[in-house]
Every structure is written in C-alpha cells, then in structure tokens.
Amino acid sequence: MKILVLNAGSSSLKYQLISMPEWDVLSKWLVDKIGKWTVIKHVGKIGKVEIQGDLENHSIALKKVLELLVDPTHGVLNSLEEIDAAGHRVVHGGEEFVNSARIDDYAKTKINELCEIAPLHNPANLMGINAVEDVLPNIPNIAVFDTSFHQTMEPSAYMYSIPYKYYEKYKVRRYGFHGTSHKYVSYRAAEILGKDIKDMNIIVCHVGNGASVSAIKGGKVVDTSMGFTPLEGLTMGTRSGDLDPAIVAFLMRKENMTIDEIDHMLNKQSGVLGISGVSSDMRDIEDGHIAGKTQETLALDVYVNKIVKYIGSYTAILNGCDAVVLTAGTLENSAYIRKMIADKLGWLGITLDESKNDFRWEERIISTPESKAVLMVVPTNEEYMIAKETYDLLK
Ligand code: ADP
C-alpha cells in the first residue's frame, strides 16, 4: 500500500511517500513558504531537486509535488493512481479522537471546531486535508492526532485546579502533544530491550525545538508535560514552558502588554532564546556555554534542570522507572546535553557509559549494564508512525 504522509503547516507542507507494510520511503520533500517565494525540496529516484516559484496555496503546492512524483526523471511513480491513501498529521484531536480516524465530513467538522484551541496548527492541518481531497479525490484520508496517545490519562493528571465550569464549558484540561512520537519511541524502546511494554514503566523525553516528557505505564500515558496547548512544560527553543501564571497579569500591568503581546512573548520570545538573548537553537546555546558565555550557560542550566525535574516527578508518578528514552533534535544529536542530563540521574541508578555516548541519530543504550534503569536514545519517526496507523486502519 503506497501512502502519502503529510504534515501541513500554515505555509509549509512536509511529505513522504511510504510503501507499507515494508516501510520503504519512496520519496520525501519539503515545500516551504507557500504563498510567497515557494521552495520545493524533493528527494526522489535520482537524488535531490530544488524548485522555486510562487505557489499560491496548499492545493497548488500539492499539484506541483504530484507532478514531480510522476516525473519521468525525478519521479518514483508511473501514475498517481498508485497512491492508495493519505495519512495526515493533525495536532489537536481534543477529547473526541482517542485514536486515528478516517476523515469524513463529521471528522472535518470536529477538527475545525478544535481550531479554537489550536489556532496555530489545526487550520493548517485542514488546509493539507483539503488539498488532498481537491487533488486526489478518490483516495481515503486518515487523521493521526498528536493528542490521541495521551487520552489514556486519568482526570487526576489532566484536570487543572481552576473552577470546574471551565472544563465543562470549554474543555480546558491537559491534552498533551507529540503523542505520535511518544508512542513510536516507547514501543520501539520496549522492542529493542526485548521486553513487553505492558510490563514497563517508561519516561520519554522528546526534546527538539518543541519539547515534552511523558510517563508511560504498560504502554499507556499516565502523565505528560504539555498541557492545554504546547506551551506548558519544559523550557523550549522559544516557548517558556511552566511558569507562575501570576507572572502574566504582573507583566501585563507593568509593561502595558496586550493579551496578544503576552501570548507572542511566551510562545516566540521565551525559552532558551529569551534567557540567552542569542538563539533558540541548542547548538548555539551549547557552543556559547562551552565558550564560557554567561547567558548561554544559564539557558542551558535551566533547560537541563527542567528535564531532570520532570524525570524525577514522573518516576514518582510511575512508582519507579525501567527506562528513560531520549529523542528528537536535541537529544538525538547532542552528546554533551545527554551527558548533562545523565549526570543528574544517579539517584535513579543510572550511570552513563561515556564510551557509548559519542554519536548522533542512532538507536543506542547509553547506560552501563549495571544501571538500575536503562538510559537510551531512540530517534523518533513520526512519519513512519502516521503511515503505520493509516495502514493498520485501512487494512
Ligand atoms: P521540531 O520541534 O521543530 O520538530 P526537531 O526535533 O527537529 O524540532 O529539533 C530541532 C532542534 O534540535 C534544533 O533547533 C536544535 O535546537 C536541536 N539540535 C539539532 N542538532 C543539534 C545538535 N547537534 N546539538 C544540539 N542541539 C541540536
């Protein structure tokens, strides 16, 4: 089954064409800056192609990409009829979608209703869905939600301590995000360790530009650090993560800030960018710290401290932890930050095997065999997971 996997942003589209169940990635590409000066980076049969031009919207961008897929030189298909289905990343599925779902009018209405609480993501995801319906009207579309895997949380984990009426009226609660990644990484970790996930307590740290931690018991999420929106939890590239909510009212009064300004500050100007004043990219933060720069060192310390704090509290929630699994951009690539975290996990009985830590982007156990809990890296693969969910649902 050939499945088109789509991750649509407001002005970008990431795609992979994957043949399942054998998981053969036939081609992948990135369309950036839709509506302005669009760039398509396509990796196909004969390597990379880069095309530029003004593509007005997602449907036009998708048409262009499909032309490339059947292009006699660069393409990987003889005809578009070979595409059997599309799997879409949809960020917010609310309480409605506890599993991936086939997209019909009802699902689209629900995804649209959730735009109110996911205004940065769900509208873009819908544009991707509409583009496929427009250009490939005969194939089934499946939505795979970032929130679904976290729907196993109990009310004690997902309720906020504010008046209950806001949950009843607006469904204000913890949802959690990056669920597709947490699911893939935890199941894969159990597989690598040769254990049944049903018998395991796992903590997954997904730390890239966005970052979240989750506590997984027997394959089910019991708690996760992102909340009503992806702003809560860890210190991120530009997002603040946890803070005293009173700071919002204090700064609004002191600085005469509007709601939109404070929202922008917390989402776009905070995190390691906000503390360092230099960059949201952990490569720059790490380099600055190694060069002895004060602000970068502070940003890195806050960043690592928060990760360790969550690992500690989730160990308590799980009543013990068998494996801490590191994933996403920062933790798949930075041996330095992995070591900083590992050095603070001695209380959990974890000792880093430094001879195993010097690598990027590999599945690897990095704790010593004597460690009471395993510390390991499992690169995430959300596209594979979307293809798998699509395949499983249609099969
Ligand atoms: P996103 O949340 O956008 O999906 P990714 O998981 O792709 O993010 O992570 C991207 C981030 O990973 C970069 O912004 C950077 O902070 C971090 N990163 C990538 N490579 C390294 C590295 N070698 N060292 C430290 N951090 C890195």
XYZ file of C-alpha atoms and ligand atoms in Angstrom:
422
model
C 0.000 0.000 0.000
C 1.515 3.355 -1.053
C 0.714 6.027 1.493
C 1.242 9.762 1.227
C 2.146 11.094 4.671
C 1.502 14.807 5.112
C 2.464 17.285 7.773
C 0.966 20.644 6.814
C 1.995 23.905 8.477
C 0.498 27.314 7.775
C 2.979 27.978 4.959
C 4.706 24.645 4.572
C 3.998 21.060 3.601
C 6.208 18.119 4.509
C 5.505 14.888 2.700
C 6.774 11.369 2.459
C 5.575 8.678 0.106
C 5.898 5.405 2.001
C 5.202 1.879 0.878
C 3.716 -0.187 3.724
C 3.937 -2.579 5.484
C 7.579 -2.923 4.428
C 8.262 0.755 5.317
C 10.033 1.738 2.138
C 10.349 5.548 1.887
C 9.991 6.118 -1.857
C 10.427 9.874 -1.774
C 10.190 12.793 0.580
C 10.037 16.504 0.200
C 9.521 19.812 1.840
C 7.518 22.690 0.409
C 8.302 25.907 2.207
C 6.949 29.464 2.063
C 3.667 28.650 0.303
C 2.074 31.879 -0.890
C 5.376 33.753 -1.136
C 8.524 32.540 -2.818
C 7.923 28.818 -2.545
C 10.815 26.379 -2.390
C 10.260 22.688 -3.030
C 12.995 20.339 -1.896
C 12.305 16.921 -3.283
C 14.304 13.755 -2.710
C 13.351 11.169 -5.318
C 14.769 8.484 -7.532
C 17.849 10.344 -8.661
C 18.586 12.420 -5.630
C 17.653 15.954 -4.672
C 15.791 18.510 -6.771
C 15.104 22.054 -5.669
C 12.471 24.148 -7.390
C 11.425 27.716 -6.726
C 8.327 29.592 -7.803
C 5.247 31.339 -6.493
C 2.741 28.726 -5.381
C -0.345 30.446 -4.030
C -1.819 27.816 -1.750
C -1.555 24.251 -0.436
C -3.558 22.704 -3.324
C -1.338 24.318 -5.940
C 1.769 23.275 -3.999
C 0.473 19.697 -3.752
C -0.255 19.585 -7.500
C 3.324 20.629 -8.184
C 4.666 17.948 -5.873
C 2.474 15.288 -7.508
C 3.852 16.318 -10.913
C 7.316 15.626 -9.517
C 6.216 12.239 -8.220
C 5.334 11.059 -11.744
C 8.110 12.997 -13.477
C 9.969 10.589 -15.808
C 13.365 11.757 -14.481
C 12.819 12.504 -10.804
C 9.608 10.656 -10.066
C 9.022 7.331 -8.342
C 5.552 6.516 -9.700
C 4.223 5.731 -13.176
C 0.829 7.136 -12.300
C -0.864 8.909 -9.399
C -3.368 6.030 -9.339
C -0.667 4.106 -7.478
C -1.244 6.237 -4.355
C -3.636 4.275 -2.133
C -4.213 6.607 0.823
C -3.091 9.734 2.648
C -2.197 9.952 6.350
C -2.345 13.441 7.850
C -0.707 14.744 10.993
C -3.404 16.634 12.887
C -2.215 18.392 16.007
C -5.360 18.628 18.115
C -7.950 15.883 18.378
C -9.418 17.095 21.682
C -11.378 14.520 23.700
C -13.149 13.416 20.557
C -10.338 11.441 18.933
C -8.761 8.808 21.156
C -7.491 7.007 18.056
C -6.576 7.834 14.486
C -9.675 8.334 12.356
C -10.859 8.195 8.793
C -11.582 11.717 7.607
C -15.202 12.354 6.638
C -17.469 15.380 6.994
C -18.007 14.666 10.705
C -14.249 14.416 11.417
C -13.593 17.605 9.471
C -16.259 19.472 11.430
C -14.689 18.324 14.704
C -11.133 19.184 13.592
C -12.457 22.583 12.547
C -14.149 23.136 15.921
C -10.798 22.414 17.608
C -9.180 25.296 15.681
C -10.352 27.483 18.535
C -7.950 25.799 20.959
C -5.224 25.024 18.394
C -5.272 28.150 16.205
C -1.666 27.767 15.055
C -1.960 24.159 13.924
C -5.398 22.732 13.139
C -6.263 25.294 10.411
C -3.019 24.410 8.601
C -3.681 20.676 9.004
C -7.132 21.207 7.478
C -5.566 23.017 4.524
C -3.456 19.898 3.913
C -6.539 17.659 4.093
C -8.492 19.913 1.729
C -5.574 19.981 -0.702
C -5.525 16.169 -0.936
C -9.324 15.991 -1.279
C -9.069 18.571 -4.030
C -6.220 16.993 -5.974
C -6.665 13.259 -5.232
C -10.430 12.991 -4.625
C -10.633 9.193 -4.763
C -8.255 8.146 -2.001
C -9.118 7.695 1.696
C -7.671 10.225 4.159
C -6.707 9.279 7.702
C -6.036 11.748 10.519
C -3.372 10.844 13.076
C -3.610 13.147 16.087
C -0.773 14.427 18.286
C -3.125 14.242 21.260
C -4.605 10.713 20.878
C -1.882 8.712 22.635
C -2.296 10.918 25.724
C -6.035 10.296 26.013
C -5.399 7.464 28.472
C -4.572 9.997 31.229
C -6.817 9.940 34.290
C -8.637 13.117 35.373
C -6.156 13.431 38.269
C -3.439 14.054 35.634
C -5.400 16.108 33.123
C -7.508 18.422 35.284
C -6.200 21.891 36.172
C -7.016 23.285 39.615
C -9.259 26.063 38.342
C -13.082 26.247 38.564
C -14.561 23.086 37.071
C -17.001 25.091 34.980
C -14.162 25.985 32.549
C -13.652 22.316 31.835
C -17.400 21.861 31.353
C -17.804 24.967 29.200
C -14.589 24.994 27.155
C -12.886 21.643 27.837
C -9.943 23.411 29.440
C -7.709 20.497 30.501
C -4.341 18.900 29.772
C -4.248 17.220 26.355
C -0.534 16.706 25.698
C 1.162 16.780 22.289
C 3.900 14.927 20.327
C 1.790 11.812 21.058
C 2.730 10.095 17.800
C 6.386 10.432 18.751
C 5.900 9.297 22.366
C 4.032 6.237 21.118
C 6.600 5.272 18.492
C 9.586 5.820 20.780
C 8.177 3.957 23.801
C 7.056 0.922 21.785
C 10.347 0.833 19.900
C 12.328 1.095 23.153
C 10.484 -1.928 24.586
C 11.150 -3.819 21.345
C 14.885 -3.005 21.458
C 15.062 -4.098 25.105
C 13.238 -7.333 24.246
C 10.503 -6.640 26.802
C 6.745 -6.483 26.699
C 5.736 -2.825 27.007
C 2.840 -3.957 29.236
C 5.405 -4.765 31.930
C 7.337 -1.498 31.672
C 7.424 1.986 33.180
C 8.973 4.294 30.577
C 9.745 8.011 30.576
C 10.133 9.516 27.106
C 11.894 12.878 26.723
C 11.088 14.340 23.294
C 13.365 17.370 23.189
C 13.747 19.300 19.955
C 12.650 22.829 19.217
C 9.363 21.906 20.888
C 9.824 19.610 23.886
C 7.738 17.324 26.088
C 8.146 14.480 28.556
C 5.679 11.691 29.150
C 5.223 8.969 31.751
C 4.106 5.698 30.152
C 2.909 2.729 32.211
C 2.261 -0.538 30.429
C 2.123 1.268 27.069
C -0.357 3.900 28.267
C 0.350 7.549 29.028
C -0.336 8.457 32.652
C 1.034 11.999 32.512
C 2.679 14.385 30.070
C 4.263 17.802 30.342
C 2.482 19.712 27.581
C -0.976 20.849 28.540
C -3.995 22.614 27.120
C -1.586 23.909 24.471
C 2.012 23.007 23.545
C 3.262 25.923 25.675
C 3.367 24.118 29.032
C 6.172 22.012 30.452
C 9.848 22.056 29.505
C 11.915 25.081 28.525
C 11.861 25.043 24.709
C 13.534 26.920 21.837
C 11.239 29.947 22.062
C 8.442 28.718 24.377
C 8.550 29.420 28.099
C 7.207 26.123 29.404
C 5.989 26.180 33.021
C 5.754 29.460 34.859
C 3.790 31.016 37.691
C 0.554 32.142 35.980
C 0.605 35.298 38.115
C 3.579 36.495 36.022
C 1.165 37.014 33.110
C -1.032 39.504 34.987
C 2.028 41.153 36.590
C 3.768 41.824 33.272
C 0.582 42.892 31.528
C 0.102 45.576 34.186
C 3.748 46.628 34.467
C 4.542 46.705 30.744
C 1.091 47.639 29.466
C 1.108 44.499 27.362
C -1.939 43.289 25.474
C -3.099 39.671 25.546
C -1.670 39.146 22.060
C 1.677 40.627 23.056
C 1.995 38.417 26.119
C 0.958 35.382 24.062
C 3.627 36.229 21.478
C 6.246 36.766 24.192
C 5.560 33.391 25.841
C 5.443 31.444 22.566
C 8.040 33.183 20.415
C 10.433 35.196 22.578
C 10.918 32.959 25.600
C 12.624 29.599 26.216
C 16.371 29.441 25.635
C 16.063 32.326 23.164
C 14.553 34.502 25.866
C 17.119 33.607 28.530
C 20.188 33.728 26.296
C 19.081 36.639 24.113
C 21.109 34.911 21.387
C 19.426 31.904 19.791
C 16.667 29.319 20.042
C 18.972 26.659 18.608
C 20.614 24.394 21.181
C 23.733 24.113 19.000
C 24.375 27.841 19.549
C 23.497 27.582 23.231
C 25.871 24.661 23.720
C 28.683 26.422 21.806
C 28.171 29.615 23.834
C 28.258 27.674 27.094
C 31.451 25.844 26.097
C 32.990 29.231 25.198
C 32.172 30.394 28.742
C 29.320 32.792 27.924
C 27.116 33.570 30.929
C 23.661 33.828 29.346
C 24.039 30.683 27.250
C 25.246 28.792 30.329
C 22.224 29.966 32.299
C 19.858 28.975 29.458
C 21.420 25.511 29.240
C 21.270 25.012 33.019
C 17.570 25.954 33.163
C 16.867 23.697 30.161
C 18.568 20.631 31.655
C 17.255 21.306 35.160
C 13.666 21.254 33.903
C 14.168 17.935 32.073
C 15.621 16.318 35.212
C 12.792 17.737 37.357
C 10.190 16.085 35.110
C 12.069 12.770 35.074
C 12.041 12.908 38.877
C 8.369 13.672 39.248
C 7.349 11.120 36.618
C 9.412 8.433 38.346
C 7.276 9.151 41.404
C 4.030 9.109 39.396
C 5.014 5.783 37.805
C 6.236 4.402 41.131
C 9.582 3.524 39.568
C 11.094 3.709 36.128
C 12.634 0.994 33.933
C 13.846 3.159 31.066
C 14.406 6.820 30.243
C 14.278 7.242 26.476
C 15.741 10.309 24.773
C 14.523 11.502 21.379
C 14.065 14.434 18.909
C 16.536 17.024 17.546
C 18.482 17.963 20.664
C 18.737 14.609 22.425
C 19.286 12.545 19.280
C 22.242 14.763 18.365
C 23.889 16.335 21.393
C 26.193 14.019 23.373
C 27.010 16.996 25.586
C 23.421 17.633 26.699
C 22.757 13.889 27.069
C 25.711 13.726 29.464
C 24.490 16.764 31.418
C 21.145 15.014 31.943
C 22.662 11.603 32.703
C 24.983 13.103 35.319
C 21.913 14.216 37.275
C 20.208 10.807 37.205
C 22.473 8.932 39.628
C 19.617 8.819 42.181
C 17.656 6.720 39.654
C 20.543 4.232 39.495
C 21.545 5.393 36.016
C 25.228 5.575 35.102
C 26.222 6.818 31.672
C 28.674 4.714 29.687
C 30.641 7.613 28.223
C 32.288 5.397 25.602
C 28.832 4.820 24.102
C 27.619 8.400 24.145
C 29.600 9.949 21.298
C 27.199 9.584 18.347
C 24.304 11.212 16.533
C 20.982 9.876 15.400
C 21.141 6.191 16.290
C 19.214 3.731 18.403
C 21.514 3.027 21.326
C 21.594 2.133 25.008
C 23.973 4.600 26.671
C 23.801 3.484 30.303
C 26.155 0.887 31.795
C 24.873 -2.709 32.118
C 24.897 -2.248 35.929
C 22.453 0.691 35.768
C 19.188 0.045 37.599
C 17.221 1.843 34.892
C 18.179 1.978 31.218
C 19.085 5.270 29.541
C 18.743 5.046 25.782
C 18.333 7.051 22.577
C 15.634 6.152 20.052
C 15.354 8.589 17.132
C 11.724 9.463 16.616
C 9.892 8.635 13.397
C 6.520 10.336 13.257
C 6.135 9.797 9.503
C 6.540 6.043 9.880
C 4.014 6.067 12.712
C 1.479 8.029 10.614
C 1.980 5.582 7.726
C 1.570 2.627 10.112
C -1.607 3.997 11.702
C -3.022 4.684 8.225
C -2.099 1.212 7.011
C -3.492 -0.507 10.120
C -6.765 1.428 9.988
C -7.393 0.721 6.301
C -6.296 -2.889 6.493
P 10.959 20.402 15.915
O 10.377 20.585 17.281
O 10.953 21.642 15.093
O 10.455 19.153 15.213
P 13.495 18.975 15.995
O 13.131 17.792 16.804
O 13.797 18.772 14.553
O 12.497 20.165 16.205
O 14.776 19.624 16.695
C 15.423 20.732 16.146
C 16.320 21.317 17.223
O 17.252 20.326 17.676
C 17.196 22.463 16.759
O 16.508 23.686 16.807
C 18.321 22.423 17.778
O 17.941 23.192 18.908
C 18.404 20.974 18.190
N 19.608 20.322 17.646
C 19.779 19.772 16.430
N 21.038 19.282 16.287
C 21.676 19.551 17.458
C 22.992 19.315 17.949
N 23.933 18.705 17.210
N 23.282 19.755 19.183
C 22.366 20.368 19.958
N 21.102 20.604 19.552
C 20.768 20.212 18.322
